[in-house]
Amino acid sequence: MSFAPSPSPLVPCPPGTDAPPTCEVPHFAPVRVRGGQGLLRRFVRHRRRAVALGLAVTAAALVAAGPRGGGDGARGHPAAEPVRERRAVEKVSAPVRIADGATVRLLRPGDRVDVIAAEESAPGGEARVVARGARVTKVPEPLDGVTEGGALVVLSVPRSTAARLAGASATARLAVTLC
């Protein structure tokens, strides 16, 4: 007697006739389930990754919770006053030989002086101010026995004033007055 699947749901089929044929299961290593004891140990071992992940999450949270609205789209605090561009003052160091060496010994770095040029050719000569408020940067020590030609002083002046000082020292005797 043979059993065939019944086309009608009312007629029962013998058990096992509707199951697929059996096949062999391949061999595999047993599955081991780890507990939570090693999680902390692994976390500490890979702390660089954990710190990087924590920083990334914090940054994302800060961006998401950032200020809303504001209208103009600007972020942060508005500046109290706009930043002005300053033109660089071109100061140069100008070595100047002063006719009176004793006057130069009174000067110290940081002093402010006016430089006056007196023409040598004119008797009773005209004196003119060549530099106003020049800052003394250095007072070099005079060489032994060289005091008859005056004394050297280094002044910090704008570039144009340095050119006037060089020109005046070639034709006139220079003197200083403390400001």
mmCIF file with all atom_site columns, C-alpha atoms in Angstrom:
data_model
loop_
_atom_site.group_PDB
_atom_site.id
_atom_site.type_symbol
_atom_site.label_atom_id
_atom_site.label_alt_id
_atom_site.label_comp_id
_atom_site.label_asym_id
_atom_site.label_entity_id
_atom_site.label_seq_id
_atom_site.pdbx_PDB_ins_code
_atom_site.Cartn_x
_atom_site.Cartn_y
_atom_site.Cartn_z
_atom_site.occupancy
_atom_site.B_iso_or_equiv
_atom_site.pdbx_formal_charge
_atom_site.auth_seq_id
_atom_site.auth_comp_id
_atom_site.auth_asym_id
_atom_site.auth_atom_id
_atom_site.pdbx_PDB_model_num
ATOM 1   C CA . MET A 1 1   ? 0.000  0.000   0.000  1.00 0.00 ? 1   MET A CA 1
ATOM 2   C CA . SER A 1 2   ? 1.368  3.326   -0.901 1.00 0.00 ? 2   SER A CA 1
ATOM 3   C CA . PHE A 1 3   ? 0.597  6.629   0.636  1.00 0.00 ? 3   PHE A CA 1
ATOM 4   C CA . ALA A 1 4   ? 0.529  9.650   -1.500 1.00 0.00 ? 4   ALA A CA 1
ATOM 5   C CA . PRO A 1 5   ? -0.069 13.167  -0.357 1.00 0.00 ? 5   PRO A CA 1
ATOM 6   C CA . SER A 1 6   ? -3.708 13.811  -0.250 1.00 0.00 ? 6   SER A CA 1
ATOM 7   C CA . PRO A 1 7   ? -4.988 16.697  -2.310 1.00 0.00 ? 7   PRO A CA 1
ATOM 8   C CA . SER A 1 8   ? -7.641 17.312  0.237  1.00 0.00 ? 8   SER A CA 1
ATOM 9   C CA . PRO A 1 9   ? -6.822 18.936  3.574  1.00 0.00 ? 9   PRO A CA 1
ATOM 10  C CA . LEU A 1 10  ? -9.376 16.769  5.289  1.00 0.00 ? 10  LEU A CA 1
ATOM 11  C CA . VAL A 1 11  ? -7.603 13.539  4.581  1.00 0.00 ? 11  VAL A CA 1
ATOM 12  C CA . PRO A 1 12  ? -4.518 13.220  6.832  1.00 0.00 ? 12  PRO A CA 1
ATOM 13  C CA . CYS A 1 13  ? -1.126 12.329  5.420  1.00 0.00 ? 13  CYS A CA 1
ATOM 14  C CA . PRO A 1 14  ? 1.027  9.802   7.152  1.00 0.00 ? 14  PRO A CA 1
ATOM 15  C CA . PRO A 1 15  ? 3.704  11.386  9.344  1.00 0.00 ? 15  PRO A CA 1
ATOM 16  C CA . GLY A 1 16  ? 7.114  12.000  7.730  1.00 0.00 ? 16  GLY A CA 1
ATOM 17  C CA . THR A 1 17  ? 5.981  12.148  4.139  1.00 0.00 ? 17  THR A CA 1
ATOM 18  C CA . ASP A 1 18  ? 5.985  15.956  3.998  1.00 0.00 ? 18  ASP A CA 1
ATOM 19  C CA . ALA A 1 19  ? 9.492  16.372  5.555  1.00 0.00 ? 19  ALA A CA 1
ATOM 20  C CA . PRO A 1 20  ? 12.559 16.929  3.319  1.00 0.00 ? 20  PRO A CA 1
ATOM 21  C CA . PRO A 1 21  ? 15.152 14.213  3.076  1.00 0.00 ? 21  PRO A CA 1
ATOM 22  C CA . THR A 1 22  ? 17.856 14.198  5.712  1.00 0.00 ? 22  THR A CA 1
ATOM 23  C CA . CYS A 1 23  ? 21.428 15.323  5.021  1.00 0.00 ? 23  CYS A CA 1
ATOM 24  C CA . GLU A 1 24  ? 24.654 15.186  6.923  1.00 0.00 ? 24  GLU A CA 1
ATOM 25  C CA . VAL A 1 25  ? 25.678 18.135  9.155  1.00 0.00 ? 25  VAL A CA 1
ATOM 26  C CA . PRO A 1 26  ? 29.320 19.263  8.633  1.00 0.00 ? 26  PRO A CA 1
ATOM 27  C CA . HIS A 1 27  ? 31.729 19.179  11.573 1.00 0.00 ? 27  HIS A CA 1
ATOM 28  C CA . PHE A 1 28  ? 32.372 22.555  13.330 1.00 0.00 ? 28  PHE A CA 1
ATOM 29  C CA . ALA A 1 29  ? 34.140 23.720  16.462 1.00 0.00 ? 29  ALA A CA 1
ATOM 30  C CA . PRO A 1 30  ? 32.008 24.164  19.517 1.00 0.00 ? 30  PRO A CA 1
ATOM 31  C CA . VAL A 1 31  ? 30.646 27.678  20.121 1.00 0.00 ? 31  VAL A CA 1
ATOM 32  C CA . ARG A 1 32  ? 31.832 29.275  23.345 1.00 0.00 ? 32  ARG A CA 1
ATOM 33  C CA . VAL A 1 33  ? 29.863 32.100  24.859 1.00 0.00 ? 33  VAL A CA 1
ATOM 34  C CA . ARG A 1 34  ? 31.933 34.622  26.812 1.00 0.00 ? 34  ARG A CA 1
ATOM 35  C CA . GLY A 1 35  ? 30.654 36.320  29.844 1.00 0.00 ? 35  GLY A CA 1
ATOM 36  C CA . GLY A 1 36  ? 31.012 40.072  30.607 1.00 0.00 ? 36  GLY A CA 1
ATOM 37  C CA . GLN A 1 37  ? 34.124 39.671  32.770 1.00 0.00 ? 37  GLN A CA 1
ATOM 38  C CA . GLY A 1 38  ? 36.577 40.535  29.974 1.00 0.00 ? 38  GLY A CA 1
ATOM 39  C CA . LEU A 1 39  ? 34.758 43.629  28.666 1.00 0.00 ? 39  LEU A CA 1
ATOM 40  C CA . LEU A 1 40  ? 36.445 46.049  31.043 1.00 0.00 ? 40  LEU A CA 1
ATOM 41  C CA . ARG A 1 41  ? 39.827 44.445  30.418 1.00 0.00 ? 41  ARG A CA 1
ATOM 42  C CA . ARG A 1 42  ? 39.409 44.832  26.643 1.00 0.00 ? 42  ARG A CA 1
ATOM 43  C CA . PHE A 1 43  ? 38.189 48.403  27.071 1.00 0.00 ? 43  PHE A CA 1
ATOM 44  C CA . VAL A 1 44  ? 41.321 49.319  29.040 1.00 0.00 ? 44  VAL A CA 1
ATOM 45  C CA . ARG A 1 45  ? 43.542 47.533  26.548 1.00 0.00 ? 45  ARG A CA 1
ATOM 46  C CA . HIS A 1 46  ? 42.097 49.554  23.674 1.00 0.00 ? 46  HIS A CA 1
ATOM 47  C CA . ARG A 1 47  ? 41.861 52.856  25.554 1.00 0.00 ? 47  ARG A CA 1
ATOM 48  C CA . ARG A 1 48  ? 43.131 54.967  22.634 1.00 0.00 ? 48  ARG A CA 1
ATOM 49  C CA . ARG A 1 49  ? 40.179 53.884  20.574 1.00 0.00 ? 49  ARG A CA 1
ATOM 50  C CA . ALA A 1 50  ? 37.885 54.401  23.528 1.00 0.00 ? 50  ALA A CA 1
ATOM 51  C CA . VAL A 1 51  ? 39.170 57.942  24.129 1.00 0.00 ? 51  VAL A CA 1
ATOM 52  C CA . ALA A 1 52  ? 38.844 58.789  20.444 1.00 0.00 ? 52  ALA A CA 1
ATOM 53  C CA . LEU A 1 53  ? 35.323 57.427  20.403 1.00 0.00 ? 53  LEU A CA 1
ATOM 54  C CA . GLY A 1 54  ? 34.444 59.382  23.538 1.00 0.00 ? 54  GLY A CA 1
ATOM 55  C CA . LEU A 1 55  ? 35.795 62.616  22.048 1.00 0.00 ? 55  LEU A CA 1
ATOM 56  C CA . ALA A 1 56  ? 33.891 62.061  18.820 1.00 0.00 ? 56  ALA A CA 1
ATOM 57  C CA . VAL A 1 57  ? 30.644 61.449  20.684 1.00 0.00 ? 57  VAL A CA 1
ATOM 58  C CA . THR A 1 58  ? 31.211 64.539  22.852 1.00 0.00 ? 58  THR A CA 1
ATOM 59  C CA . ALA A 1 59  ? 31.941 66.720  19.821 1.00 0.00 ? 59  ALA A CA 1
ATOM 60  C CA . ALA A 1 60  ? 28.820 65.484  18.068 1.00 0.00 ? 60  ALA A CA 1
ATOM 61  C CA . ALA A 1 61  ? 26.737 66.188  21.175 1.00 0.00 ? 61  ALA A CA 1
ATOM 62  C CA . LEU A 1 62  ? 28.146 69.721  21.457 1.00 0.00 ? 62  LEU A CA 1
ATOM 63  C CA . VAL A 1 63  ? 27.421 70.468  17.808 1.00 0.00 ? 63  VAL A CA 1
ATOM 64  C CA . ALA A 1 64  ? 23.914 69.091  18.141 1.00 0.00 ? 64  ALA A CA 1
ATOM 65  C CA . ALA A 1 65  ? 23.249 71.125  21.296 1.00 0.00 ? 65  ALA A CA 1
ATOM 66  C CA . GLY A 1 66  ? 24.819 74.304  19.859 1.00 0.00 ? 66  GLY A CA 1
ATOM 67  C CA . PRO A 1 67  ? 23.031 77.663  19.723 1.00 0.00 ? 67  PRO A CA 1
ATOM 68  C CA . ARG A 1 68  ? 19.885 77.779  17.654 1.00 0.00 ? 68  ARG A CA 1
ATOM 69  C CA . GLY A 1 69  ? 18.642 80.732  15.669 1.00 0.00 ? 69  GLY A CA 1
ATOM 70  C CA . GLY A 1 70  ? 20.395 84.056  15.884 1.00 0.00 ? 70  GLY A CA 1
ATOM 71  C CA . GLY A 1 71  ? 19.061 85.259  12.565 1.00 0.00 ? 71  GLY A CA 1
ATOM 72  C CA . ASP A 1 72  ? 22.259 86.221  10.747 1.00 0.00 ? 72  ASP A CA 1
ATOM 73  C CA . GLY A 1 73  ? 23.917 82.820  11.051 1.00 0.00 ? 73  GLY A CA 1
ATOM 74  C CA . ALA A 1 74  ? 26.891 84.189  12.976 1.00 0.00 ? 74  ALA A CA 1
ATOM 75  C CA . ARG A 1 75  ? 28.215 82.054  15.790 1.00 0.00 ? 75  ARG A CA 1
ATOM 76  C CA . GLY A 1 76  ? 29.933 83.175  18.962 1.00 0.00 ? 76  GLY A CA 1
ATOM 77  C CA . HIS A 1 77  ? 29.974 86.602  20.519 1.00 0.00 ? 77  HIS A CA 1
ATOM 78  C CA . PRO A 1 78  ? 29.957 89.678  18.302 1.00 0.00 ? 78  PRO A CA 1
ATOM 79  C CA . ALA A 1 79  ? 33.102 91.799  18.437 1.00 0.00 ? 79  ALA A CA 1
ATOM 80  C CA . ALA A 1 80  ? 32.817 94.967  20.518 1.00 0.00 ? 80  ALA A CA 1
ATOM 81  C CA . GLU A 1 81  ? 34.514 96.969  17.793 1.00 0.00 ? 81  GLU A CA 1
ATOM 82  C CA . PRO A 1 82  ? 35.913 95.907  14.449 1.00 0.00 ? 82  PRO A CA 1
ATOM 83  C CA . VAL A 1 83  ? 39.578 95.041  14.293 1.00 0.00 ? 83  VAL A CA 1
ATOM 84  C CA . ARG A 1 84  ? 41.586 97.806  12.659 1.00 0.00 ? 84  ARG A CA 1
ATOM 85  C CA . GLU A 1 85  ? 44.532 97.033  10.482 1.00 0.00 ? 85  GLU A CA 1
ATOM 86  C CA . ARG A 1 86  ? 47.573 98.849  11.769 1.00 0.00 ? 86  ARG A CA 1
ATOM 87  C CA . ARG A 1 87  ? 50.220 99.991  9.432  1.00 0.00 ? 87  ARG A CA 1
ATOM 88  C CA . ALA A 1 88  ? 53.629 98.870  10.588 1.00 0.00 ? 88  ALA A CA 1
ATOM 89  C CA . VAL A 1 89  ? 55.876 101.701 11.691 1.00 0.00 ? 89  VAL A CA 1
ATOM 90  C CA . GLU A 1 90  ? 59.190 101.148 10.024 1.00 0.00 ? 90  GLU A CA 1
ATOM 91  C CA . LYS A 1 91  ? 61.792 101.882 12.678 1.00 0.00 ? 91  LYS A CA 1
ATOM 92  C CA . VAL A 1 92  ? 65.468 101.450 11.988 1.00 0.00 ? 92  VAL A CA 1
ATOM 93  C CA . SER A 1 93  ? 68.570 101.691 14.150 1.00 0.00 ? 93  SER A CA 1
ATOM 94  C CA . ALA A 1 94  ? 70.680 104.678 13.126 1.00 0.00 ? 94  ALA A CA 1
ATOM 95  C CA . PRO A 1 95  ? 74.202 105.130 14.510 1.00 0.00 ? 95  PRO A CA 1
ATOM 96  C CA . VAL A 1 96  ? 74.860 108.853 15.000 1.00 0.00 ? 96  VAL A CA 1
ATOM 97  C CA . ARG A 1 97  ? 78.141 110.537 15.995 1.00 0.00 ? 97  ARG A CA 1
ATOM 98  C CA . ILE A 1 98  ? 77.462 113.356 18.461 1.00 0.00 ? 98  ILE A CA 1
ATOM 99  C CA . ALA A 1 99  ? 80.107 116.108 18.555 1.00 0.00 ? 99  ALA A CA 1
ATOM 100 C CA . ASP A 1 100 ? 80.237 116.367 22.352 1.00 0.00 ? 100 ASP A CA 1
ATOM 101 C CA . GLY A 1 101 ? 81.310 113.005 23.804 1.00 0.00 ? 101 GLY A CA 1
ATOM 102 C CA . ALA A 1 102 ? 80.581 114.073 27.394 1.00 0.00 ? 102 ALA A CA 1
ATOM 103 C CA . THR A 1 103 ? 76.906 114.615 26.527 1.00 0.00 ? 103 THR A CA 1
ATOM 104 C CA . VAL A 1 104 ? 76.632 111.082 25.189 1.00 0.00 ? 104 VAL A CA 1
ATOM 105 C CA . ARG A 1 105 ? 77.914 109.657 28.508 1.00 0.00 ? 105 ARG A CA 1
ATOM 106 C CA . LEU A 1 106 ? 74.752 111.100 30.141 1.00 0.00 ? 106 LEU A CA 1
ATOM 107 C CA . LEU A 1 107 ? 72.484 109.026 27.902 1.00 0.00 ? 107 LEU A CA 1
ATOM 108 C CA . ARG A 1 108 ? 71.053 105.612 28.751 1.00 0.00 ? 108 ARG A CA 1
ATOM 109 C CA . PRO A 1 109 ? 69.098 103.156 26.568 1.00 0.00 ? 109 PRO A CA 1
ATOM 110 C CA . GLY A 1 110 ? 65.419 104.114 26.563 1.00 0.00 ? 110 GLY A CA 1
ATOM 111 C CA . ASP A 1 111 ? 66.027 107.901 26.797 1.00 0.00 ? 111 ASP A CA 1
ATOM 112 C CA . ARG A 1 112 ? 64.275 110.167 24.314 1.00 0.00 ? 112 ARG A CA 1
ATOM 113 C CA . VAL A 1 113 ? 66.350 112.846 22.594 1.00 0.00 ? 113 VAL A CA 1
ATOM 114 C CA . ASP A 1 114 ? 66.087 115.544 19.953 1.00 0.00 ? 114 ASP A CA 1
ATOM 115 C CA . VAL A 1 115 ? 68.983 115.643 17.501 1.00 0.00 ? 115 VAL A CA 1
ATOM 116 C CA . ILE A 1 116 ? 70.092 119.131 16.427 1.00 0.00 ? 116 ILE A CA 1
ATOM 117 C CA . ALA A 1 117 ? 72.378 119.852 13.478 1.00 0.00 ? 117 ALA A CA 1
ATOM 118 C CA . ALA A 1 118 ? 74.551 123.018 13.540 1.00 0.00 ? 118 ALA A CA 1
ATOM 119 C CA . GLU A 1 119 ? 76.184 123.942 10.230 1.00 0.00 ? 119 GLU A CA 1
ATOM 120 C CA . GLU A 1 120 ? 79.979 124.128 10.532 1.00 0.00 ? 120 GLU A CA 1
ATOM 121 C CA . SER A 1 121 ? 80.513 126.557 7.660  1.00 0.00 ? 121 SER A CA 1
ATOM 122 C CA . ALA A 1 122 ? 78.224 129.333 8.905  1.00 0.00 ? 122 ALA A CA 1
ATOM 123 C CA . PRO A 1 123 ? 79.627 131.521 11.715 1.00 0.00 ? 123 PRO A CA 1
ATOM 124 C CA . GLY A 1 124 ? 77.208 131.591 14.620 1.00 0.00 ? 124 GLY A CA 1
ATOM 125 C CA . GLY A 1 125 ? 75.394 129.042 12.444 1.00 0.00 ? 125 GLY A CA 1
ATOM 126 C CA . GLU A 1 126 ? 71.840 128.088 11.961 1.00 0.00 ? 126 GLU A CA 1
ATOM 127 C CA . ALA A 1 127 ? 70.728 125.138 14.060 1.00 0.00 ? 127 ALA A CA 1
ATOM 128 C CA . ARG A 1 128 ? 67.898 122.908 12.964 1.00 0.00 ? 128 ARG A CA 1
ATOM 129 C CA . VAL A 1 129 ? 66.191 119.913 14.562 1.00 0.00 ? 129 VAL A CA 1
ATOM 130 C CA . VAL A 1 130 ? 66.809 116.816 12.484 1.00 0.00 ? 130 VAL A CA 1
ATOM 131 C CA . ALA A 1 131 ? 65.032 114.231 14.672 1.00 0.00 ? 131 ALA A CA 1
ATOM 132 C CA . ARG A 1 132 ? 62.446 114.717 17.423 1.00 0.00 ? 132 ARG A CA 1
ATOM 133 C CA . GLY A 1 133 ? 61.828 112.218 20.221 1.00 0.00 ? 133 GLY A CA 1
ATOM 134 C CA . ALA A 1 134 ? 64.279 109.608 18.963 1.00 0.00 ? 134 ALA A CA 1
ATOM 135 C CA . ARG A 1 135 ? 64.714 106.684 21.355 1.00 0.00 ? 135 ARG A CA 1
ATOM 136 C CA . VAL A 1 136 ? 68.257 105.776 22.439 1.00 0.00 ? 136 VAL A CA 1
ATOM 137 C CA . THR A 1 137 ? 68.747 102.019 21.917 1.00 0.00 ? 137 THR A CA 1
ATOM 138 C CA . LYS A 1 138 ? 72.455 101.687 22.643 1.00 0.00 ? 138 LYS A CA 1
ATOM 139 C CA . VAL A 1 139 ? 75.356 103.798 23.889 1.00 0.00 ? 139 VAL A CA 1
ATOM 140 C CA . PRO A 1 140 ? 78.545 101.973 22.816 1.00 0.00 ? 140 PRO A CA 1
ATOM 141 C CA . GLU A 1 141 ? 81.629 102.331 25.002 1.00 0.00 ? 141 GLU A CA 1
ATOM 142 C CA . PRO A 1 142 ? 84.223 104.633 23.402 1.00 0.00 ? 142 PRO A CA 1
ATOM 143 C CA . LEU A 1 143 ? 87.499 103.121 22.270 1.00 0.00 ? 143 LEU A CA 1
ATOM 144 C CA . ASP A 1 144 ? 90.576 104.051 24.346 1.00 0.00 ? 144 ASP A CA 1
ATOM 145 C CA . GLY A 1 145 ? 91.815 107.568 23.563 1.00 0.00 ? 145 GLY A CA 1
ATOM 146 C CA . VAL A 1 146 ? 89.228 108.310 20.828 1.00 0.00 ? 146 VAL A CA 1
ATOM 147 C CA . THR A 1 147 ? 87.154 111.171 22.232 1.00 0.00 ? 147 THR A CA 1
ATOM 148 C CA . GLU A 1 148 ? 88.120 114.141 20.060 1.00 0.00 ? 148 GLU A CA 1
ATOM 149 C CA . GLY A 1 149 ? 85.789 113.067 17.212 1.00 0.00 ? 149 GLY A CA 1
ATOM 150 C CA . GLY A 1 150 ? 82.733 112.890 19.462 1.00 0.00 ? 150 GLY A CA 1
ATOM 151 C CA . ALA A 1 151 ? 80.878 109.812 20.638 1.00 0.00 ? 151 ALA A CA 1
ATOM 152 C CA . LEU A 1 152 ? 78.595 107.312 18.981 1.00 0.00 ? 152 LEU A CA 1
ATOM 153 C CA . VAL A 1 153 ? 74.982 106.699 19.979 1.00 0.00 ? 153 VAL A CA 1
ATOM 154 C CA . VAL A 1 154 ? 72.448 104.356 18.324 1.00 0.00 ? 154 VAL A CA 1
ATOM 155 C CA . LEU A 1 155 ? 68.940 105.789 17.895 1.00 0.00 ? 155 LEU A CA 1
ATOM 156 C CA . SER A 1 156 ? 65.698 104.087 16.886 1.00 0.00 ? 156 SER A CA 1
ATOM 157 C CA . VAL A 1 157 ? 64.002 106.346 14.313 1.00 0.00 ? 157 VAL A CA 1
ATOM 158 C CA . PRO A 1 158 ? 61.694 106.034 11.293 1.00 0.00 ? 158 PRO A CA 1
ATOM 159 C CA . ARG A 1 159 ? 63.411 105.240 8.010  1.00 0.00 ? 159 ARG A CA 1
ATOM 160 C CA . SER A 1 160 ? 62.957 108.753 6.591  1.00 0.00 ? 160 SER A CA 1
ATOM 161 C CA . THR A 1 161 ? 64.453 110.355 9.725  1.00 0.00 ? 161 THR A CA 1
ATOM 162 C CA . ALA A 1 162 ? 67.461 108.021 9.501  1.00 0.00 ? 162 ALA A CA 1
ATOM 163 C CA . ALA A 1 163 ? 68.147 109.336 5.997  1.00 0.00 ? 163 ALA A CA 1
ATOM 164 C CA . ARG A 1 164 ? 67.996 112.954 7.259  1.00 0.00 ? 164 ARG A CA 1
ATOM 165 C CA . LEU A 1 165 ? 70.352 112.091 10.139 1.00 0.00 ? 165 LEU A CA 1
ATOM 166 C CA . ALA A 1 166 ? 72.890 110.538 7.779  1.00 0.00 ? 166 ALA A CA 1
ATOM 167 C CA . GLY A 1 167 ? 72.761 113.573 5.505  1.00 0.00 ? 167 GLY A CA 1
ATOM 168 C CA . ALA A 1 168 ? 73.083 116.050 8.371  1.00 0.00 ? 168 ALA A CA 1
ATOM 169 C CA . SER A 1 169 ? 76.032 114.219 9.943  1.00 0.00 ? 169 SER A CA 1
ATOM 170 C CA . ALA A 1 170 ? 77.985 114.600 6.697  1.00 0.00 ? 170 ALA A CA 1
ATOM 171 C CA . THR A 1 171 ? 77.675 118.422 6.629  1.00 0.00 ? 171 THR A CA 1
ATOM 172 C CA . ALA A 1 172 ? 77.027 119.521 10.235 1.00 0.00 ? 172 ALA A CA 1
ATOM 173 C CA . ARG A 1 173 ? 77.964 118.893 13.843 1.00 0.00 ? 173 ARG A CA 1
ATOM 174 C CA . LEU A 1 174 ? 75.249 117.010 15.696 1.00 0.00 ? 174 LEU A CA 1
ATOM 175 C CA . ALA A 1 175 ? 74.137 117.593 19.292 1.00 0.00 ? 175 ALA A CA 1
ATOM 176 C CA . VAL A 1 176 ? 71.394 116.053 21.428 1.00 0.00 ? 176 VAL A CA 1
ATOM 177 C CA . THR A 1 177 ? 68.942 117.414 23.956 1.00 0.00 ? 177 THR A CA 1
ATOM 178 C CA . LEU A 1 178 ? 67.073 115.194 26.398 1.00 0.00 ? 178 LEU A CA 1
ATOM 179 C CA . CYS A 1 179 ? 63.286 115.202 26.045 1.00 0.00 ? 179 CYS A CA 1
#
